[in-house]
CSV table of C-alpha atoms in Angstrom, one decimal:
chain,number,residue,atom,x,y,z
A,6,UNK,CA,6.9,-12.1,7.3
A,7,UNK,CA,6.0,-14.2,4.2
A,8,UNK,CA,2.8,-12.8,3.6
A,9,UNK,CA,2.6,-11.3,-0.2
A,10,UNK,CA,1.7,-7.6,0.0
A,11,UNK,CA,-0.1,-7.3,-3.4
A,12,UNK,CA,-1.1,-4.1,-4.8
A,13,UNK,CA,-4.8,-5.1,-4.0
A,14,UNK,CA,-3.6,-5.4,-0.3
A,15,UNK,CA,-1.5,-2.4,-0.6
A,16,UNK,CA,-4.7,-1.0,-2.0
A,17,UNK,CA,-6.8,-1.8,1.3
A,18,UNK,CA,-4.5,-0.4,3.4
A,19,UNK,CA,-4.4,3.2,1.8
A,20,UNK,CA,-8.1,2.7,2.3
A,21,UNK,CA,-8.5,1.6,5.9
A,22,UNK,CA,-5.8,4.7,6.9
A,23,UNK,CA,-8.3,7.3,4.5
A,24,UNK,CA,-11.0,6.1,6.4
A,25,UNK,CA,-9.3,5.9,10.1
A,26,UNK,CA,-7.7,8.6,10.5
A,27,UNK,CA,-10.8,10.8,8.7
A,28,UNK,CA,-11.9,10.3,12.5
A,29,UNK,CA,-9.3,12.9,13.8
A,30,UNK,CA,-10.8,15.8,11.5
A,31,UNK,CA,-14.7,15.4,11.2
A,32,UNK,CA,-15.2,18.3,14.2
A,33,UNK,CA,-12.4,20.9,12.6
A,34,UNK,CA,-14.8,22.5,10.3
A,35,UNK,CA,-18.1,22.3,12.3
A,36,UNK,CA,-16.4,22.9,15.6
A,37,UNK,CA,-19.4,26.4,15.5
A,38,UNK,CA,-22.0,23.8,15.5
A,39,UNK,CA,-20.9,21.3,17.8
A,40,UNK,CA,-19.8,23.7,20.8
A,41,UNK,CA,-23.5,25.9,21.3
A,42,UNK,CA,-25.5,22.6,21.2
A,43,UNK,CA,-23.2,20.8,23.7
A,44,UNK,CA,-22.6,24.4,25.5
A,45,UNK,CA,-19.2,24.9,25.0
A,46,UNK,CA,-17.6,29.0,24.6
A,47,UNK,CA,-15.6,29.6,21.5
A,48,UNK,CA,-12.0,29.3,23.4
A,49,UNK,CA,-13.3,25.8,24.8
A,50,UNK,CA,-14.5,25.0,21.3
A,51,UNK,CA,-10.9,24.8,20.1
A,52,UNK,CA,-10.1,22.4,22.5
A,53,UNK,CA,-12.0,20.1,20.2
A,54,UNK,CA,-9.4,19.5,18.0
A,55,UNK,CA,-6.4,19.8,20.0
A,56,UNK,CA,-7.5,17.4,22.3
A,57,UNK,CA,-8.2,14.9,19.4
A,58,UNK,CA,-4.8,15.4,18.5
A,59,UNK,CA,-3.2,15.5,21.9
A,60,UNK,CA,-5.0,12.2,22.7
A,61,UNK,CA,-3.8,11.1,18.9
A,62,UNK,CA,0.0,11.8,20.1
A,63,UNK,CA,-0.2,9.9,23.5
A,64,UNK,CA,-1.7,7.1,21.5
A,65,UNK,CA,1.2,7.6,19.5
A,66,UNK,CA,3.3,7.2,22.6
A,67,UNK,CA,1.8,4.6,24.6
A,68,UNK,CA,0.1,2.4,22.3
A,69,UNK,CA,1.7,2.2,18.7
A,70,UNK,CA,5.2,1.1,20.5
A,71,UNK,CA,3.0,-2.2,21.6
A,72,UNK,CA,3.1,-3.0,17.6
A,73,UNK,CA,6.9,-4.2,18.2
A,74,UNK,CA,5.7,-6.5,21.4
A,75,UNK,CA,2.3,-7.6,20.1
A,76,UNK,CA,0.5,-9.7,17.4
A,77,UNK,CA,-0.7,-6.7,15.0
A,78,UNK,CA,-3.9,-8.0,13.7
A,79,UNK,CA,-5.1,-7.9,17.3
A,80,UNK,CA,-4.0,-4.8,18.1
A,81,UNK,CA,-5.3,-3.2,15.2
A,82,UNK,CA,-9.0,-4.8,15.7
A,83,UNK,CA,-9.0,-3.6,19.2
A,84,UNK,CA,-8.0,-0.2,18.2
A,85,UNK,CA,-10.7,-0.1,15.7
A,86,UNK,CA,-13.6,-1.3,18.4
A,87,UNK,CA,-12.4,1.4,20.6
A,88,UNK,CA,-12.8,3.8,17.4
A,89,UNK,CA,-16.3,2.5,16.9
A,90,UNK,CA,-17.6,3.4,20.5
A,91,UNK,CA,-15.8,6.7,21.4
A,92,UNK,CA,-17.6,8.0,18.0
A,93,UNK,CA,-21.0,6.7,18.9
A,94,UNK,CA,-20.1,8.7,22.1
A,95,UNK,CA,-19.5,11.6,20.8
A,96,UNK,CA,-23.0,11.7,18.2
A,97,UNK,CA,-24.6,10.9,21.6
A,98,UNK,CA,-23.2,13.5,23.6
A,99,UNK,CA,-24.9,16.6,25.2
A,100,UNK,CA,-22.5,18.2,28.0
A,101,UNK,CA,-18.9,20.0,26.9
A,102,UNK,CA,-17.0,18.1,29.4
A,103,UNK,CA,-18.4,14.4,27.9
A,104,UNK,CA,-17.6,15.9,24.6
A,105,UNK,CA,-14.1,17.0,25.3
A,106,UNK,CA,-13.2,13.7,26.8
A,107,UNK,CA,-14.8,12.0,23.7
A,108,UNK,CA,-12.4,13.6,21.4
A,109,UNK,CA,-9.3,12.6,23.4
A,110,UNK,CA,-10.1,9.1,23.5
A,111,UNK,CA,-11.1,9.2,19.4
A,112,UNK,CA,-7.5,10.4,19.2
A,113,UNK,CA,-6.1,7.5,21.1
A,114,UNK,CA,-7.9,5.0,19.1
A,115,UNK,CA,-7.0,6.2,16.0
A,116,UNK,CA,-3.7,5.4,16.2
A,117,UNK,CA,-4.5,1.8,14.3
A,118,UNK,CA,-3.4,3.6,11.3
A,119,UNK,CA,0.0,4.1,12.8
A,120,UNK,CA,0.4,0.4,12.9
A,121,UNK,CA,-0.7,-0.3,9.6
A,122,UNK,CA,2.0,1.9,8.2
A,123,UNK,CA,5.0,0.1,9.6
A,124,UNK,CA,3.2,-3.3,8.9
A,125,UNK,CA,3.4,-2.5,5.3
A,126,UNK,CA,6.5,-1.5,5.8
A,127,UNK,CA,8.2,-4.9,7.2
A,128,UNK,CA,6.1,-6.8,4.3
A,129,UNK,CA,7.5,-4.7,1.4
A,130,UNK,CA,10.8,-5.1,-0.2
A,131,UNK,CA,13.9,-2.5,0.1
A,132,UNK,CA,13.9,-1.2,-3.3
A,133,UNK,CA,10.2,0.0,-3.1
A,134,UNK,CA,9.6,0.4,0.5
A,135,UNK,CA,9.7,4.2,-0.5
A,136,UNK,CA,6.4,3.8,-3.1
A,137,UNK,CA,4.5,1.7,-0.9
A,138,UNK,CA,5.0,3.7,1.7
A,139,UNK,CA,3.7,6.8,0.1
A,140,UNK,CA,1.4,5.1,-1.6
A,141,UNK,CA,-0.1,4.3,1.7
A,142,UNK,CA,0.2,7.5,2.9
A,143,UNK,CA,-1.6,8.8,0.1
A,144,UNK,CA,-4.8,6.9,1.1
A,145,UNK,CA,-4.1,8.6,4.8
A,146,UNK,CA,-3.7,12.3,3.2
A,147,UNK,CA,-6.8,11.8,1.0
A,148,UNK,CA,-8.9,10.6,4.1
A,149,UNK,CA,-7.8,14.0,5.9
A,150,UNK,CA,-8.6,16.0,3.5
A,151,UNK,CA,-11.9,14.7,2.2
A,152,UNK,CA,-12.8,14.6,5.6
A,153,UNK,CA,-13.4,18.1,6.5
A,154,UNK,CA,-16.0,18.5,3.3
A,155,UNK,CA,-17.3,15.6,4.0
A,156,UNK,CA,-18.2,16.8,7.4
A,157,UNK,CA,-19.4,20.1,6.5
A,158,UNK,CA,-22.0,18.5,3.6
A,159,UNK,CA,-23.2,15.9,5.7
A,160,UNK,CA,-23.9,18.4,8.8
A,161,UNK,CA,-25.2,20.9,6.6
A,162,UNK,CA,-28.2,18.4,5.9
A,163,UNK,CA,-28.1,16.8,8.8
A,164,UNK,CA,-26.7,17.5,11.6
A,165,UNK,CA,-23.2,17.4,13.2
A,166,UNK,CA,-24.4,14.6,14.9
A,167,UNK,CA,-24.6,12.5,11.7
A,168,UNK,CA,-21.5,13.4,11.2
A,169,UNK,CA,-20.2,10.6,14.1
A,170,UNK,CA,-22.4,8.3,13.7
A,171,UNK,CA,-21.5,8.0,9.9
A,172,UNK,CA,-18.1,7.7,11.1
A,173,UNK,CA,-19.3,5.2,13.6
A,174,UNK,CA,-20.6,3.0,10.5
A,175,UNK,CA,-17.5,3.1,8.6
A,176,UNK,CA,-15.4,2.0,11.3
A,177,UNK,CA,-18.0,-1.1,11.8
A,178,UNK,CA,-17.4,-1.8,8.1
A,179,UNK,CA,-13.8,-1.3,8.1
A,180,UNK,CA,-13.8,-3.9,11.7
A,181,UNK,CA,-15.1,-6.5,9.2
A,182,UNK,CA,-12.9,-6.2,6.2
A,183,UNK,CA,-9.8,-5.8,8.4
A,184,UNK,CA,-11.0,-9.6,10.3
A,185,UNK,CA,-11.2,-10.8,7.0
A,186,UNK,CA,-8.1,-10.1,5.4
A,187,UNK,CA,-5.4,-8.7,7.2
A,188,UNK,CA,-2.3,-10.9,7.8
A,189,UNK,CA,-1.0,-11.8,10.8
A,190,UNK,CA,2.5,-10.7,12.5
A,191,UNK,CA,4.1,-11.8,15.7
A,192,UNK,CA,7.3,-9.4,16.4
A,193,UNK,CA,10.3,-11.1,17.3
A,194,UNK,CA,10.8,-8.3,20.4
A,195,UNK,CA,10.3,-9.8,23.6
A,196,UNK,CA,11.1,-6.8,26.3
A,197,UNK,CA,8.3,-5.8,28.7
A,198,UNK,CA,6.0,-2.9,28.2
A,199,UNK,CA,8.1,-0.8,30.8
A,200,UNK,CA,11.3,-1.4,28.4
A,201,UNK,CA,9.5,-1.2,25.4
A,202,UNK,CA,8.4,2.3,26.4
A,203,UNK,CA,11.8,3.2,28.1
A,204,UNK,CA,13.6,2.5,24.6
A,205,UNK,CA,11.5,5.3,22.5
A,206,UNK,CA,13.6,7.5,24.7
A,207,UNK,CA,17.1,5.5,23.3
A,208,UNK,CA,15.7,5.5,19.8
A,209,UNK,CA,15.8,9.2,20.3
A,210,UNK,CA,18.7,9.8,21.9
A,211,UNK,CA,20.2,7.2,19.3
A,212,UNK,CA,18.9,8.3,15.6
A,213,UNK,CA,19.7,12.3,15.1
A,214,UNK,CA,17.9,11.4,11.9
A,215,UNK,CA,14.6,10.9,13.9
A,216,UNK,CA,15.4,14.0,16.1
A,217,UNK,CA,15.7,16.1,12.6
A,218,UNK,CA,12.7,14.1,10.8
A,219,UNK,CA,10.1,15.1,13.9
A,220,UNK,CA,11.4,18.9,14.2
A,221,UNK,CA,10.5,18.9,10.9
A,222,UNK,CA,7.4,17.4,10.5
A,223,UNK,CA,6.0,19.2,13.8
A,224,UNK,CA,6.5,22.3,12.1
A,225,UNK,CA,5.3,21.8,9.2
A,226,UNK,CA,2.2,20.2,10.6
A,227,UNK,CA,1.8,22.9,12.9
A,228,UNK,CA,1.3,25.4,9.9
A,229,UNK,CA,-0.8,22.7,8.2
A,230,UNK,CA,-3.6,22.2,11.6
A,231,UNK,CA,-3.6,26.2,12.1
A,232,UNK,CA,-4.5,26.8,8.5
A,233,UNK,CA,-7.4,24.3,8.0
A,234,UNK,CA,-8.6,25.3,11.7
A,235,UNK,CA,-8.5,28.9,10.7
A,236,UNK,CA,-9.8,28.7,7.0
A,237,UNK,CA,-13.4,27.4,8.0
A,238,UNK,CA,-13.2,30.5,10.1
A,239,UNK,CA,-12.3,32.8,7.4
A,240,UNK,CA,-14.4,31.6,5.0
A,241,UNK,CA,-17.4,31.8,6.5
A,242,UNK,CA,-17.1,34.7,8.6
A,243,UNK,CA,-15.2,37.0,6.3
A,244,UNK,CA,-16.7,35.6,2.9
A,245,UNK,CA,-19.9,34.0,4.3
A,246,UNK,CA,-19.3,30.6,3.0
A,247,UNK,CA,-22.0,28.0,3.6
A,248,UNK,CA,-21.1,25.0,5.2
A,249,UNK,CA,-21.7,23.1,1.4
A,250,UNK,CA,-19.6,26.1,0.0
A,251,UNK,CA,-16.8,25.3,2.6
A,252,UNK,CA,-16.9,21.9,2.0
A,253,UNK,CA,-16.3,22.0,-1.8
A,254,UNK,CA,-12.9,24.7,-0.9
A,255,UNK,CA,-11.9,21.4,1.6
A,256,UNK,CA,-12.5,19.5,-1.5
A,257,UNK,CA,-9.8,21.3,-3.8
A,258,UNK,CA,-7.4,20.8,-1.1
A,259,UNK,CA,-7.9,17.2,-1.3
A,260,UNK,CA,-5.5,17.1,-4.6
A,261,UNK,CA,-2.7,17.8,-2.2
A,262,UNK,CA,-2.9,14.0,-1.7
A,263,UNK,CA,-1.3,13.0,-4.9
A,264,UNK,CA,1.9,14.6,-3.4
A,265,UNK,CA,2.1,11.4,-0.8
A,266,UNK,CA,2.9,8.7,-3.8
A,267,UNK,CA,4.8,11.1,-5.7
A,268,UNK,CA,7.1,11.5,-2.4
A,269,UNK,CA,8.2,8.3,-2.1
A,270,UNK,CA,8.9,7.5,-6.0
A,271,UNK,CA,11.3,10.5,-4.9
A,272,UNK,CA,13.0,9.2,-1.9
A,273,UNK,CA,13.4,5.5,-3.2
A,274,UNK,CA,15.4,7.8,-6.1
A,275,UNK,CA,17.7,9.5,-3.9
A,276,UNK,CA,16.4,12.8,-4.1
A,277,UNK,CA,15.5,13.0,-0.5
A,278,UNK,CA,17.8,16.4,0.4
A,279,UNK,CA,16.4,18.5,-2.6
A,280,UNK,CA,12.8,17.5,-2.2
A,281,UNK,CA,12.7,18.2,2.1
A,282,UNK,CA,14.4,21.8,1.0
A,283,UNK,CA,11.7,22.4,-2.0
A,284,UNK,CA,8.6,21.4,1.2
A,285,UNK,CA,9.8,23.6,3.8
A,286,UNK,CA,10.5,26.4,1.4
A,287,UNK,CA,7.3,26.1,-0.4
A,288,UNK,CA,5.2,25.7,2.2
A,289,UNK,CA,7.1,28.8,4.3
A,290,UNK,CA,6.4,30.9,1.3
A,291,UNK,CA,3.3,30.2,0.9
A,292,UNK,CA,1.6,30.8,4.2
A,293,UNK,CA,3.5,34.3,4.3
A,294,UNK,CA,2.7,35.4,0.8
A,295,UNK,CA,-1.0,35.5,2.1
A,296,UNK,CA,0.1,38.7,4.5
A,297,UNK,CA,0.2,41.3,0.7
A,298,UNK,CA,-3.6,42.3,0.6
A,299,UNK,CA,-3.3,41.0,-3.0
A,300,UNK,CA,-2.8,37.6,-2.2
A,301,UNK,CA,-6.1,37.7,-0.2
A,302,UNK,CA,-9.0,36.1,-1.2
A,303,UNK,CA,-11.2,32.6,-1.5
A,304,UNK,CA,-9.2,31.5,-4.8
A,305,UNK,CA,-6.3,32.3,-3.0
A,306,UNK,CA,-7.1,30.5,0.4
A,307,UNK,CA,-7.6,27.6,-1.6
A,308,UNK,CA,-4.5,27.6,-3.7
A,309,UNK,CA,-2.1,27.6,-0.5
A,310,UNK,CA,-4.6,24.9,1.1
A,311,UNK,CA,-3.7,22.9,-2.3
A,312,UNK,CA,0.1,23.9,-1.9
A,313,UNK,CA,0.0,23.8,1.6
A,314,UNK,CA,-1.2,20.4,1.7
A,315,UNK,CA,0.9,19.0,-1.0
A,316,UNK,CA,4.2,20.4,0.7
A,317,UNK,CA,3.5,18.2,4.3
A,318,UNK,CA,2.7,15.2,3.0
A,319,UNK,CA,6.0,15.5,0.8
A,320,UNK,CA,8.0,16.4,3.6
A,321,UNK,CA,5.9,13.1,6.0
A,322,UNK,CA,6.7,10.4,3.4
A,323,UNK,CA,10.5,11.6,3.1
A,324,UNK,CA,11.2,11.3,7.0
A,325,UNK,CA,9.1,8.0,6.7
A,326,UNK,CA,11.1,6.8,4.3
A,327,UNK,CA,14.3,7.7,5.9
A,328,UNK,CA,13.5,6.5,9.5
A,329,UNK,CA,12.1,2.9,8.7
A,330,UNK,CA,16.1,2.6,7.4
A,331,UNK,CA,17.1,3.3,10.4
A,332,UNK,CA,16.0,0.0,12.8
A,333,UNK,CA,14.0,-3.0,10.8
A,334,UNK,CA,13.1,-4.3,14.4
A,335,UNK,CA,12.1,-0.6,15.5
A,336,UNK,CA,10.2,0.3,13.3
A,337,UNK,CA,6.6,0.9,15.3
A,338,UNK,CA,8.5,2.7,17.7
A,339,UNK,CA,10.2,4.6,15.9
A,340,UNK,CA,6.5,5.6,13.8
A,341,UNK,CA,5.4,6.3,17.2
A,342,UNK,CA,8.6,9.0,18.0
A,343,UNK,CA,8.3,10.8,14.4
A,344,UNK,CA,4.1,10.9,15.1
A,345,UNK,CA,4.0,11.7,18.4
A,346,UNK,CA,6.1,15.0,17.5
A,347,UNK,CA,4.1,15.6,14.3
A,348,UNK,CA,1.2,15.8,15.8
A,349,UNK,CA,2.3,17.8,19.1
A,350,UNK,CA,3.0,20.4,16.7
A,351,UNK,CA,-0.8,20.0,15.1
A,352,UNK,CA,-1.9,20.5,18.6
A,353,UNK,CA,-0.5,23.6,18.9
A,354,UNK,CA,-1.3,25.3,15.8
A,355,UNK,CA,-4.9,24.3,16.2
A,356,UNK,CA,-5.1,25.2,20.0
A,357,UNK,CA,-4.3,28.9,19.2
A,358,UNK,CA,-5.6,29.1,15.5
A,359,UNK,CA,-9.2,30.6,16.9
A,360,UNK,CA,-7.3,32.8,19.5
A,361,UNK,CA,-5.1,34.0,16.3
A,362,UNK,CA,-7.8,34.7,14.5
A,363,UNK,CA,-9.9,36.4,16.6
A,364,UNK,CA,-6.6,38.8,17.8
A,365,UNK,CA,-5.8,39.6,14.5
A,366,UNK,CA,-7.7,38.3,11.8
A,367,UNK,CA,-5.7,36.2,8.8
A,368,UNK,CA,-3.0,38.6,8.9
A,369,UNK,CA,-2.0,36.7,12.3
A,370,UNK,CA,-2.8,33.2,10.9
A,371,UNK,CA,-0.9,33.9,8.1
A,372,UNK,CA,2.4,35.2,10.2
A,373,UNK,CA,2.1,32.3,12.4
A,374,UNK,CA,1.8,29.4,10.2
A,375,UNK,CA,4.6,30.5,8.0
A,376,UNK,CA,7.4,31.0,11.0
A,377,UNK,CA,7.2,27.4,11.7
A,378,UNK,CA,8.1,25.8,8.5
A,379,UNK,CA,10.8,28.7,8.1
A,380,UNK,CA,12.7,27.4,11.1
A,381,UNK,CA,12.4,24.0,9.7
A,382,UNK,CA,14.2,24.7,6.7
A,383,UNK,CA,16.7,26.9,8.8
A,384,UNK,CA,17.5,24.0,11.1
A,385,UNK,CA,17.5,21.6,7.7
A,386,UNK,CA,19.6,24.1,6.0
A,387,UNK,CA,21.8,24.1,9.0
A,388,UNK,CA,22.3,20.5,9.5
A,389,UNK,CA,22.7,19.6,6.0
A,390,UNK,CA,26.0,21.8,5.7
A,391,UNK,CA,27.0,19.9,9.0
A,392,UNK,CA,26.3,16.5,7.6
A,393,UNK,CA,29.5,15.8,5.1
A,394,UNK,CA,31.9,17.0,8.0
A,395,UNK,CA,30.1,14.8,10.6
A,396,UNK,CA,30.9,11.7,8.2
């Protein structure tokens, strides 16, 4: 690919991801106003956001691996329509079933972003694949995390339904700049879809990197989706948080974004070991400290969401960085693998994070979402001692 990826084009693409993948989180901290007006109970009303992220992961899984096969501009537009008219369906939806449906296929067409990434990937250079990369990513982590108080204002004056058909807007917008200036890419594969999906299975089988690099990631994201499910919960009905009130405490967790650029400075230096051990420990540590009645509290909450936050997207840009070195002509599919486990592992921690909660309060939330990075870093811990002998 010749195409020059300047840093305003680097730039746009943090952008376009922000404001993409923003779609996967806007119902996460209004799911108690979405689910009475569409008439949804509060165990359906967690489906909201696991089925966003379920239909995210087969996206992940059926659609990003076309990104090796297919011109990517025209990919990525098509994914984008699709974004615009699942989230007009949602704002316009008034049944739980439409609604549920909705978010699945908002999950599958949000997947664009995930071709973005390894497009910026094949036009960057060796030596600083690792920055632009996180870079990148950091436009991605900030559009998570300023999407959830972004939500909550704009439904607190509002409406939830505003809240989609906002989204619907920017994706319009971001159709437009996307025709105008991304470049064009033509892979050099040439197998058929059927062998195209058949070979995510070799890739796995192939790369113990990528097996290691998901586990991770799945757990840590696990912990990640049952916290910020959970908090909103918390906050308002144990402190009685407004929605605005909730939305600034999203907003302090935003700074966990300027871990994503950070990252990759750090894996293009070689420091990749020390900095996975220091985000699974962290974040491990963090989620359980929460359980001493001490630790309790709104400041608190939002210091491990800030930790919390800063310790994923660490651990997501180093097992970027290190499975785009594994295949140059892989590397959609291989995204697609390390995504599709990633966010499996949201799916869970978001599918039982009300359940949790209502069971046994933040004490459970708290137990739960540190276990999973803790086996992380005892499966890292475990493989790392294994590693010298291996070679």
């Amino acid at each position: 690919m010749s195409h020059k990826l300047t840093p305003a084009l680097v730039s746009l693409f943090a952008i376009a991801c922000g404001v993409v993948v923003a779609n996967l989180y806007y119902a996460q901290p209004i799911i108690d106003l979405i689910a009475p007006d569409v008439h949804l109970s509060d165990h359906a009303a967690s489906l909201i956001v696991s089925l966003t992220q379920i239909g995210y992961a087969l996206g992940l899984f059926l659609l990003v691996p076309l990104a090796d096969l297919v011109e990517n501009r025209r990919l990525i537009l098509i994914l984008l329509a699709a974004s615009l008219l699942s989230l007009l369906a949602a704002a316009l939806s008034h049944t739980g079933g439409v609604f549920l449906i909705v978010s699945l296929l908002i999950g599958v067409a949000t997947v664009s972003v995930q071709v973005l990434i390894p497009l910026a990937a094949h036009m960057a250079d060796d030596h600083n694949r690792g920055r632009i990369v996180g870079n990148i990513m950091g436009g991605l982590v900030l559009g998570i995390l300023l999407s959830r108080p972004l939500s909550s204002l704009i439904a607190d004056h509002f409406g939830w339904r505003a809240v989609f058909f906002t989204a619907a807007a920017f994706m319009a917008a971001m159709m437009g700049l996307m025709a105008l200036v991304l470049p064009h890419r033509k892979p050099d594969h040439a197998a058929a879809y059927p062998a195209l999906i058949r070979s995510l299975g070799e890739l796995w089988l192939r790369f113990p990197a990528l097996r290691r690099r998901s586990l991770y990631q799945a757990c840590m994201f696990c912990a990640f989706s049952l916290f910020w499910t959970a908090a909103p919960l918390e906050l308002a009905r144990h402190y009685h948080l407004t929605q605005s009130q909730i939305a600034l405490f999203a907003l302090v967790g935003a700074t966990g974004a300027a871990a994503a650029p950070l990252s990759g400075r750090l894996a293009d230096a070689g420091h990749t070991v020390k900095t996975t051990f220091a985000a699974l420990a962290c974040a491990a540590a963090a989620m359980l400290i929460t359980l001493l009645p001490a630790a309790r509290g709104v400041v608190s909450l939002a210091l491990l969401g800030v930790v919390l936050d800063f310790c994923v997207q660490t651990n997501m840009v180093q097992g970027q960085r290190e499975i785009y070195g594994l295949d140059p002509h892989s590397r959609a599919r291989l995204n697609g693998v390390y995504m599709t486990g990633i966010f499996l592992g949201g799916a869970v921690g978001s599918a039982f994070a009300s359940s949790l909660y209502g069971a046994g309060g933040w004490g459970f939330i708290a137990l739960a979402g540190g276990l999973p990075p803790l086996l992380a870093l005892m499966v890292f811990a475990l493989s790392h001692r294994r590693l010298p002998i291996a070679a």
